[in-house]
Amino acid sequence: MIRTFNKKQLLVVLLLIASTNILHAQNRNSIWVFGDSALVDFSNINNPVSGVSSMDGRGSCVSIADSSGSLLFYAFTRATVAGFSGNIYDNTHQLMQNGNLIAGQGWYKEMVIIPNPAGSKLFYLFCIGVTNSHPPGLYYSTIDMNLNGGLGAVVQKNVQLFSSNTVDGIAAVKHGNGRDWWLICRKMDSNFNGNKRYFKFLIDPWGIAPLDSQAIGQLNTTNSGSLIFNSLGNQLAFINARGLIDVMNFNRCTGHLSQVKSIEPETTGNFPLYVSAAFSPNSNYLYVSSNENNSILFKYDLSLSNPSIARDTIWEFTDSPQSGGNLKLAPDGKIYLSNAWFNGVQYNYPYQDTMYNFVNMNLSVINDPDQPGLGCNFQPYSFYLGGKRTYYGLPNNPDYELGPLAGSPCDTITGVDESTEFENLAIAPNPFSDYFIINIPYVSDRSIIISIYDMHGREIIRETGEVHANVFQKRISLKEFSNGIYAIRIFDGKKLFTGKILKQ
């Protein structure tokens, strides 16, 4: 099928997408599920409210809502449980059909939910194995929300993509086309020799495509780390417990990392034990939580050539024994911080029934994270969880409402619904082996521009041609290119056609 937009229509579509993201930023991002039965609903971003869930876990957790902001399902891993410890729960807070024994070990950022671009009610749950407490590696399970009366069911479980140990941190971001997704993780060998490699996967309607890994930034020698995208998806931060902080540019069209800014190196001896990080909404600042001695919240000004020299200490938690947890930017533009409490006797997971206090019954909040220095207005223990408790984890949810990258080479090739309006546009053969022919009848006498893009959004061929007697025909060869799916864009000066071709 082929879709067409004229320039004005395309601009209106992009503006509508952008305005929708601003005005209704909650939607699929609305519901957070974490900790000991905690839930926060951001449907009203001016007044988020606490709720109740069936989760009980110290760390890894994910959740997703539908387009109206209602919970679809959530998942989490459980420490102290041997083997695959993950569970998936539906929106009635019951175990989803076939939703038990999901990969994951009870660490902190082992999971991420990605909508399957092939169907609006299909989802992937990606999970990593950090240590050898179960077979390590990267796994995915498939959830079909059409099943079980709309409550969903797991139809594929724990499909392994690779078998190496993985750094505790997995991240996802929308492709620049606004439809597909990038998945990023780091492998870790069992001897902790370290590496600089990031492993990337492209998720599109045709499945999960592993891409070449990329070595960039500083050497990482620990499996305790975290990957964080900024609000635009064009920057990626990596931190680890040994003190490493790297911030890189990320190309949402190609998946390429570049221009690394190494803010702090790994240290020896007394590690700073960096736990988590979050970008401010404007990406000017990076907030980092640490468990060195007391829990500390740091702030780095990324506009500086050396942000580490002028970092701000926003808060040091000295009023009770506790462990700093995850930071996360919320739909309301604030950054929330979790803290786990230690009573000096009982380790803080699982909590005893008597272990309730102001530390684990509240989240701390950075109310104005775009403001410089202490003007960010950090308020410790200021968001009450309605009697529920938090540990270290907050949901490792990507921004489901991030729109297409307008004006980029990949913003027009995908990410829009297909139409039957131009069924008479013929591309044959398709699939093809070496070449194909484009035939468009009933077009006016204008020049035609044809662009072919690879799966990373890179333009690999640009051809022009003339219309004769209201018919356009063009033979294009991809003999020198590898097999796979390519996007085609045909513009006749007035109408834009987009489609897919398959070389095999």
Coordinates of C-alpha atoms in Angstrom, one line a residue:
M1 CA 0.0 0.0 0.0
I2 CA 1.1 3.6 -0.7
R3 CA 0.5 6.8 1.3
T4 CA 0.5 10.3 -0.2
F5 CA 0.7 13.7 1.4
N6 CA 1.2 17.1 -0.1
K7 CA 3.6 19.5 1.6
K8 CA 0.9 21.4 3.5
Q9 CA -0.8 18.2 4.7
L10 CA 2.5 16.8 5.8
L11 CA 3.3 20.0 7.8
V12 CA -0.2 19.9 9.4
V13 CA 0.3 16.2 10.4
L14 CA 3.7 17.0 12.0
L15 CA 2.4 20.0 13.9
L16 CA -0.6 18.0 15.2
I17 CA 1.7 15.2 16.4
A18 CA 4.0 17.8 18.1
S19 CA 1.1 19.6 19.8
T20 CA -0.5 16.3 20.9
N21 CA 2.8 15.3 22.5
I22 CA 2.9 18.6 24.4
L23 CA -0.7 18.8 25.5
H24 CA -1.3 15.1 26.3
A25 CA 2.2 14.0 27.3
Q26 CA 0.7 11.5 29.8
N27 CA -1.2 8.9 27.6
R28 CA 0.9 5.8 27.5
N29 CA 3.4 7.2 30.0
S30 CA 0.7 7.9 32.6
I31 CA 1.0 4.9 35.0
W32 CA 4.0 4.1 37.1
V33 CA 4.0 0.8 39.0
F34 CA 6.9 0.0 41.4
G35 CA 8.1 -1.0 44.9
D36 CA 5.8 -2.6 47.4
S37 CA 2.3 -2.2 45.9
A38 CA 2.9 1.4 44.8
L39 CA 1.4 3.1 41.8
V40 CA 1.4 6.7 40.6
D41 CA -1.1 7.9 38.0
F42 CA 0.0 11.0 36.0
S43 CA -3.2 11.3 33.9
N44 CA -3.7 14.7 35.4
I45 CA -0.2 16.0 35.2
N46 CA -1.1 18.9 37.5
N47 CA -2.2 16.6 40.2
P48 CA -0.6 13.0 40.0
V49 CA -2.2 10.6 42.5
S50 CA -1.1 7.5 44.3
G51 CA -2.7 4.1 43.8
V52 CA -2.4 0.4 44.5
S53 CA -0.7 -2.4 42.5
S54 CA 0.1 -6.0 43.0
M55 CA 3.9 -5.5 42.5
D56 CA 6.4 -6.4 45.2
G57 CA 9.9 -5.9 44.0
R58 CA 13.0 -3.9 44.9
G59 CA 14.1 -2.8 41.5
S60 CA 13.3 -3.7 37.9
C61 CA 9.8 -2.7 36.8
V62 CA 8.0 -1.5 33.7
S63 CA 4.4 -0.4 32.9
I64 CA 2.4 0.9 30.0
A65 CA -0.9 2.6 29.5
D66 CA -3.2 2.8 26.5
S67 CA -3.7 5.9 24.4
S68 CA -6.3 7.3 26.8
G69 CA -4.0 6.8 29.8
S70 CA -5.5 3.7 31.3
L71 CA -3.2 1.0 32.5
L72 CA -2.6 -1.9 30.1
F73 CA -0.1 -4.1 32.0
Y74 CA 3.0 -4.1 34.0
A75 CA 6.0 -6.4 34.8
F76 CA 8.7 -6.7 37.4
T77 CA 11.5 -9.0 38.6
R78 CA 11.8 -10.4 42.1
A79 CA 15.0 -10.6 44.1
T80 CA 15.6 -13.8 46.2
V81 CA 13.7 -15.9 43.6
A82 CA 16.0 -18.3 41.7
G83 CA 15.8 -18.6 37.9
F84 CA 13.5 -16.5 35.8
S85 CA 11.9 -14.3 38.4
G86 CA 9.8 -12.0 36.3
N87 CA 6.0 -11.7 36.4
I88 CA 3.6 -9.8 34.1
Y89 CA 0.3 -8.5 35.5
D90 CA -2.8 -7.2 33.7
N91 CA -4.8 -4.1 34.4
T92 CA -6.9 -6.0 37.0
H93 CA -3.6 -6.5 38.9
Q94 CA -3.8 -10.3 38.3
L95 CA -1.1 -12.4 36.8
M96 CA -1.4 -12.3 33.0
Q97 CA -2.2 -15.5 31.2
N98 CA 1.2 -17.3 30.8
G99 CA 2.8 -14.3 32.5
N100 CA 5.0 -16.0 35.0
L101 CA 8.7 -17.2 34.8
I102 CA 9.8 -14.2 32.7
A103 CA 13.5 -13.6 32.4
G104 CA 15.1 -11.3 34.9
Q105 CA 16.7 -11.7 38.3
G106 CA 15.6 -9.0 40.7
W107 CA 18.2 -6.3 39.8
Y108 CA 17.2 -2.7 38.8
K109 CA 16.8 -2.0 35.1
E110 CA 16.4 -5.4 33.5
M111 CA 13.2 -4.8 31.6
V112 CA 11.6 -2.5 29.0
I113 CA 8.3 -2.7 27.1
I114 CA 8.2 -1.8 23.4
P115 CA 5.0 -1.6 21.4
N116 CA 5.3 -3.9 18.3
P117 CA 5.1 -1.6 15.2
A118 CA 3.3 -4.5 13.4
G119 CA 0.1 -4.1 15.5
S120 CA -1.5 -1.7 17.9
K121 CA -2.2 -4.3 20.5
L122 CA 1.0 -6.3 20.3
F123 CA 4.0 -5.7 22.6
Y124 CA 7.5 -6.9 23.3
L125 CA 8.9 -7.2 26.8
F126 CA 12.7 -7.3 26.6
C127 CA 14.6 -8.6 29.6
I128 CA 18.3 -9.1 30.4
G129 CA 20.3 -11.5 32.6
V130 CA 22.9 -9.6 34.5
T131 CA 24.6 -12.4 36.5
N132 CA 24.7 -16.2 36.4
S133 CA 21.8 -16.8 38.7
H134 CA 19.9 -17.8 35.6
P135 CA 21.1 -18.2 32.0
P136 CA 22.5 -14.7 31.1
G137 CA 21.7 -12.8 27.9
L138 CA 19.0 -10.7 26.2
Y139 CA 15.5 -12.2 25.9
Y140 CA 12.1 -11.1 24.7
S141 CA 8.5 -12.2 25.3
T142 CA 5.5 -11.2 23.2
I143 CA 2.2 -10.0 24.6
D144 CA -1.0 -10.0 22.6
M145 CA -3.6 -7.7 24.2
N146 CA -6.3 -9.0 21.8
L147 CA -6.4 -12.2 23.9
N148 CA -8.2 -13.2 27.1
G149 CA -11.0 -10.7 26.7
G150 CA -8.6 -7.8 26.3
L151 CA -6.6 -8.6 29.4
G152 CA -3.8 -9.9 27.2
A153 CA -1.7 -13.1 27.2
V154 CA 2.0 -14.0 26.7
V155 CA 2.2 -15.8 23.4
Q156 CA 6.0 -16.1 23.2
K157 CA 8.2 -16.4 26.3
N158 CA 11.9 -15.8 26.9
V159 CA 13.2 -16.0 23.3
Q160 CA 16.9 -15.5 23.6
L161 CA 18.7 -13.0 21.3
F162 CA 22.2 -13.5 22.7
S163 CA 23.7 -15.4 25.7
S164 CA 26.3 -13.1 27.2
N165 CA 26.2 -11.4 30.6
T166 CA 24.7 -7.9 30.4
V167 CA 25.3 -4.7 32.2
D168 CA 22.3 -3.9 34.4
G169 CA 20.7 -1.3 32.2
I170 CA 18.6 -1.6 29.1
A171 CA 17.1 1.4 27.3
A172 CA 14.7 2.1 24.4
V173 CA 13.8 5.1 22.3
K174 CA 11.6 5.8 19.3
H175 CA 13.1 5.8 15.9
G176 CA 13.1 9.1 14.1
N177 CA 10.3 7.9 11.9
G178 CA 8.0 8.0 14.9
R179 CA 6.9 4.3 14.5
D180 CA 9.9 2.0 15.0
W181 CA 12.1 1.6 18.0
W182 CA 15.8 1.3 19.0
L183 CA 16.9 -1.0 21.9
I184 CA 20.3 -0.4 23.5
C185 CA 22.3 -2.5 25.9
R186 CA 25.8 -3.4 26.9
K187 CA 27.3 -6.9 27.2
M188 CA 29.6 -7.8 30.1
D189 CA 32.0 -10.7 30.0
S190 CA 32.1 -13.0 33.0
N191 CA 35.7 -12.0 33.9
F192 CA 34.8 -8.2 34.1
N193 CA 37.6 -7.4 31.6
G194 CA 35.4 -4.5 30.4
N195 CA 34.6 -3.0 27.0
K196 CA 33.3 0.1 25.3
R197 CA 30.6 -1.6 23.2
Y198 CA 27.0 -0.7 22.9
F199 CA 24.7 -3.2 21.2
K200 CA 21.7 -2.0 19.2
F201 CA 18.6 -3.6 17.9
L202 CA 16.0 -2.1 15.5
I203 CA 12.4 -3.1 16.2
D204 CA 10.1 -2.5 13.2
P205 CA 7.0 -4.3 11.7
W206 CA 9.2 -7.0 10.3
G207 CA 10.7 -8.0 13.6
I208 CA 13.8 -7.5 15.7
A209 CA 17.0 -6.7 13.7
P210 CA 20.4 -6.8 15.5
L211 CA 22.7 -4.2 14.2
D212 CA 26.5 -3.9 14.4
S213 CA 27.8 -3.0 17.9
Q214 CA 29.6 0.3 18.4
A215 CA 32.6 1.0 20.6
I216 CA 32.6 4.5 22.0
G217 CA 33.4 6.3 25.2
Q218 CA 35.2 5.0 28.3
L219 CA 36.0 1.4 29.3
N220 CA 33.3 -0.1 31.5
T221 CA 34.4 -2.9 33.9
T222 CA 31.3 -3.5 36.0
N223 CA 27.8 -5.0 35.4
S224 CA 26.3 -2.3 37.6
G225 CA 25.3 0.5 35.3
S226 CA 22.5 2.5 33.8
L227 CA 21.5 3.8 30.3
I228 CA 19.4 7.0 30.1
F229 CA 17.9 8.9 27.2
N230 CA 17.1 12.5 27.3
S231 CA 13.6 13.8 26.5
L232 CA 14.3 14.4 22.8
G233 CA 15.9 11.0 22.4
N234 CA 19.0 12.6 20.9
Q235 CA 21.4 12.1 23.9
L236 CA 22.3 9.0 25.8
A237 CA 24.0 8.9 29.2
F238 CA 25.8 5.9 30.7
I239 CA 26.8 5.7 34.3
N240 CA 28.2 2.9 36.5
A241 CA 28.8 2.2 40.1
R242 CA 32.6 2.8 39.7
G243 CA 32.0 6.4 38.9
L244 CA 32.0 6.5 35.1
I245 CA 29.7 9.1 33.4
D246 CA 29.6 9.4 29.6
V247 CA 27.1 11.5 27.7
M248 CA 26.8 10.9 23.9
N249 CA 24.8 12.1 21.0
F250 CA 22.3 9.6 19.5
N251 CA 21.0 9.7 15.9
R252 CA 17.4 8.5 16.0
C253 CA 17.5 7.8 12.3
T254 CA 20.6 5.7 12.1
G255 CA 21.1 4.5 15.7
H256 CA 24.6 5.9 15.6
L257 CA 26.3 7.2 18.8
S258 CA 28.8 10.1 18.5
Q259 CA 30.5 13.1 20.2
V260 CA 31.0 11.5 23.6
K261 CA 31.5 13.8 26.5
S262 CA 33.4 11.8 29.3
I263 CA 32.4 13.6 32.5
E264 CA 33.9 11.3 35.0
P265 CA 36.1 8.2 34.7
E266 CA 35.9 4.9 36.7
T267 CA 37.7 5.1 40.0
T268 CA 39.6 2.6 42.1
G269 CA 39.2 2.1 45.9
N270 CA 36.2 3.8 47.3
F271 CA 33.6 3.8 44.5
P272 CA 31.0 6.5 44.3
L273 CA 28.4 3.9 43.7
Y274 CA 26.4 5.9 41.2
V275 CA 22.9 4.3 41.1
S276 CA 20.8 6.2 38.5
A277 CA 20.6 9.4 36.5
A278 CA 18.0 11.6 34.7
F279 CA 18.3 14.5 32.3
S280 CA 16.4 17.7 32.9
P281 CA 13.6 18.3 30.4
N282 CA 15.7 20.8 28.5
S283 CA 18.8 18.4 28.6
N284 CA 21.0 21.1 30.2
Y285 CA 21.5 19.2 33.4
L286 CA 22.2 15.6 34.4
Y287 CA 21.1 14.5 37.9
V288 CA 22.9 11.5 39.4
S289 CA 22.1 9.6 42.6
S290 CA 24.9 8.0 44.6
N291 CA 25.3 5.7 47.5
E292 CA 28.8 6.7 48.6
N293 CA 28.7 6.8 52.4
N294 CA 25.3 8.6 52.8
S295 CA 23.1 8.8 49.7
I296 CA 23.8 11.9 47.7
L297 CA 22.1 13.7 44.8
F298 CA 24.5 15.4 42.4
K299 CA 23.8 17.7 39.5
Y300 CA 26.0 18.3 36.4
D301 CA 25.8 21.3 34.1
L302 CA 26.3 19.7 30.6
S303 CA 26.9 23.1 29.0
L304 CA 30.3 23.3 30.7
S305 CA 33.4 22.0 29.1
N306 CA 34.2 20.1 32.4
P307 CA 30.9 19.5 34.2
S308 CA 32.6 17.5 37.0
I309 CA 34.5 20.4 38.4
A310 CA 31.5 22.5 39.0
R311 CA 29.0 19.8 40.0
D312 CA 26.4 20.8 42.6
T313 CA 25.5 18.6 45.6
I314 CA 21.7 19.1 45.7
W315 CA 21.1 16.9 48.8
E316 CA 22.8 14.6 51.2
F317 CA 20.6 12.1 53.0
T318 CA 21.9 12.0 56.5
D319 CA 18.7 11.8 58.6
S320 CA 18.2 8.0 58.5
P321 CA 19.9 4.8 57.2
Q322 CA 18.8 4.4 53.6
S323 CA 20.0 3.7 50.1
G324 CA 19.5 6.0 47.2
G325 CA 17.5 4.7 44.3
N326 CA 16.3 5.5 40.8
L327 CA 15.8 8.9 39.3
K328 CA 13.1 9.3 36.6
L329 CA 11.7 12.3 34.6
A330 CA 7.9 12.1 34.9
P331 CA 5.2 13.3 32.5
D332 CA 4.6 16.4 34.7
G333 CA 8.2 17.6 34.0
K334 CA 9.5 16.8 37.4
I335 CA 12.1 14.3 38.4
Y336 CA 11.3 11.8 41.1
L337 CA 13.7 9.9 43.3
S338 CA 13.1 6.7 45.2
N339 CA 14.9 5.6 48.4
A340 CA 15.0 2.3 50.2
W341 CA 15.1 2.3 54.0
F342 CA 17.3 0.2 56.2
N343 CA 16.3 0.0 59.8
G344 CA 19.8 -1.1 61.0
V345 CA 18.6 -4.7 61.7
Q346 CA 16.6 -6.0 58.8
Y347 CA 18.0 -5.7 55.2
N348 CA 15.7 -3.6 53.2
Y349 CA 14.2 -6.3 50.9
P350 CA 11.8 -7.6 51.6
Y351 CA 10.5 -5.1 54.1
Q352 CA 9.0 -6.5 57.4
D353 CA 5.4 -5.5 58.0
T354 CA 6.6 -3.1 60.7
M355 CA 9.1 -1.3 58.4
Y356 CA 7.1 1.8 57.4
N357 CA 8.5 5.3 57.7
F358 CA 8.8 8.6 55.9
V359 CA 11.7 7.4 53.8
N360 CA 10.0 4.4 52.1
M361 CA 6.5 5.8 52.1
N362 CA 7.4 8.9 49.9
L363 CA 9.2 9.8 46.8
S364 CA 11.5 12.8 46.7
V365 CA 10.9 15.4 44.0
I366 CA 13.0 17.8 41.9
N367 CA 10.3 20.3 41.1
D368 CA 12.1 22.6 38.7
P369 CA 14.8 20.5 37.2
D370 CA 15.5 23.0 34.3
Q371 CA 16.6 25.7 36.8
P372 CA 20.3 26.1 37.6
G373 CA 22.0 25.1 40.8
L374 CA 19.9 24.7 43.9
G375 CA 17.1 26.6 42.1
C376 CA 15.9 23.2 41.0
N377 CA 13.7 23.1 44.1
F378 CA 14.4 19.6 45.5
Q379 CA 12.0 18.5 48.1
P380 CA 12.9 15.3 49.9
Y381 CA 10.1 12.8 50.9
S382 CA 7.4 15.1 49.4
F383 CA 5.2 12.8 47.4
Y384 CA 3.2 10.5 49.6
L385 CA 2.5 7.0 48.2
G386 CA -0.8 6.5 50.0
G387 CA 0.6 4.1 52.5
K388 CA 2.5 2.0 50.0
R389 CA 6.3 1.7 50.0
T390 CA 9.2 2.2 47.6
Y391 CA 12.5 0.4 47.3
Y392 CA 15.2 1.4 44.8
G393 CA 13.4 1.0 41.5
L394 CA 11.2 3.3 39.4
P395 CA 9.7 2.1 36.1
N396 CA 12.2 1.8 33.3
N397 CA 9.7 3.1 30.8
P398 CA 10.7 4.9 27.6
D399 CA 8.8 7.9 26.3
Y400 CA 6.0 6.3 24.4
E401 CA 4.7 9.6 23.1
L402 CA 7.9 10.8 21.5
G403 CA 7.0 11.9 18.0
P404 CA 8.8 11.6 14.6
L405 CA 12.0 13.6 14.0
A406 CA 10.5 16.3 11.8
G407 CA 12.8 17.4 8.9
S408 CA 15.1 14.4 9.1
P409 CA 15.8 12.0 6.3
C410 CA 13.7 9.3 8.0
D411 CA 10.6 11.3 9.0
T412 CA 8.6 10.7 5.8
I413 CA 9.5 7.1 5.0
T414 CA 7.6 5.4 7.9
G415 CA 5.5 6.3 10.9
V416 CA 2.3 7.0 9.1
D417 CA -0.7 4.8 8.4
E418 CA -0.8 3.3 4.9
S419 CA -3.6 4.2 2.5
T420 CA -5.2 2.6 -0.6
E421 CA -5.5 5.9 -2.4
F422 CA -2.7 5.1 -4.8
E423 CA -3.1 1.4 -5.4
N424 CA -2.3 2.0 -9.1
L425 CA 1.4 2.8 -8.3
A426 CA 3.2 -0.4 -9.3
I427 CA 6.6 -1.6 -8.1
A428 CA 7.5 -4.9 -9.7
P429 CA 8.8 -7.3 -9.0
N430 CA 8.5 -6.9 -5.2
P431 CA 10.2 -8.9 -3.6
F432 CA 13.1 -8.6 -6.2
S433 CA 16.6 -9.9 -6.6
D434 CA 18.6 -7.3 -8.5
Y435 CA 16.3 -4.6 -9.8
F436 CA 12.7 -3.5 -9.9
I437 CA 10.6 -1.2 -12.1
I438 CA 8.4 1.7 -10.9
N439 CA 5.3 2.4 -13.0
I440 CA 3.0 5.3 -12.2
P441 CA 0.1 6.0 -14.7
Y442 CA -2.0 9.1 -14.7
V443 CA 0.6 11.6 -13.4
S444 CA 1.0 15.1 -14.8
D445 CA 4.1 16.3 -16.7
R446 CA 6.5 16.9 -13.9
S447 CA 9.9 15.7 -12.8
I448 CA 10.0 12.8 -10.4
I449 CA 12.5 12.4 -7.6
I450 CA 13.0 8.8 -6.2
S451 CA 14.8 8.2 -3.0
I452 CA 15.7 4.8 -1.5
Y453 CA 16.5 4.4 2.2
D454 CA 18.1 1.5 4.1
M455 CA 16.7 0.2 7.4
H456 CA 18.7 2.9 9.3
G457 CA 17.1 5.8 7.5
R458 CA 20.1 6.5 5.3
E459 CA 19.5 7.6 1.7
I460 CA 21.4 5.2 -0.5
I461 CA 20.0 6.0 -4.0
R462 CA 18.5 9.2 -5.5
E463 CA 17.2 9.1 -9.0
T464 CA 15.3 11.5 -11.1
G465 CA 13.0 11.0 -14.2
E466 CA 10.6 12.6 -16.5
V467 CA 6.9 11.9 -17.1
H468 CA 5.9 11.3 -20.7
A469 CA 2.3 11.1 -21.8
N470 CA 1.1 11.0 -18.2
V471 CA 3.0 7.9 -17.5
F472 CA 6.2 7.5 -15.5
Q473 CA 8.4 4.4 -15.6
K474 CA 11.8 3.8 -14.1
R475 CA 14.1 0.8 -13.7
I476 CA 16.3 0.9 -10.5
S477 CA 19.0 -1.6 -9.6
L478 CA 20.0 -2.5 -6.1
K479 CA 22.3 -5.3 -7.2
E480 CA 25.3 -4.1 -5.2
F481 CA 23.3 -3.8 -1.9
S482 CA 22.6 -6.5 0.6
N483 CA 19.3 -8.3 1.0
G484 CA 16.7 -6.8 3.2
I485 CA 13.9 -4.2 3.5
Y486 CA 14.3 -0.8 2.0
A487 CA 12.0 2.2 2.0
I488 CA 11.1 4.1 -1.1
R489 CA 10.0 7.7 -1.4
I490 CA 8.7 9.2 -4.7
F491 CA 7.9 12.9 -5.0
D492 CA 6.4 14.4 -8.1
G493 CA 6.6 18.0 -7.0
K494 CA 3.1 17.8 -5.6
K495 CA 2.4 14.4 -4.2
L496 CA 4.5 12.2 -2.0
F497 CA 4.4 8.4 -2.3
T498 CA 6.0 6.2 0.3
G499 CA 6.3 2.4 0.5
K500 CA 8.5 -0.6 1.2
I501 CA 10.5 -2.9 -1.1
L502 CA 12.2 -6.2 -0.3
K503 CA 15.4 -7.5 -1.8
Q504 CA 16.0 -11.2 -1.4

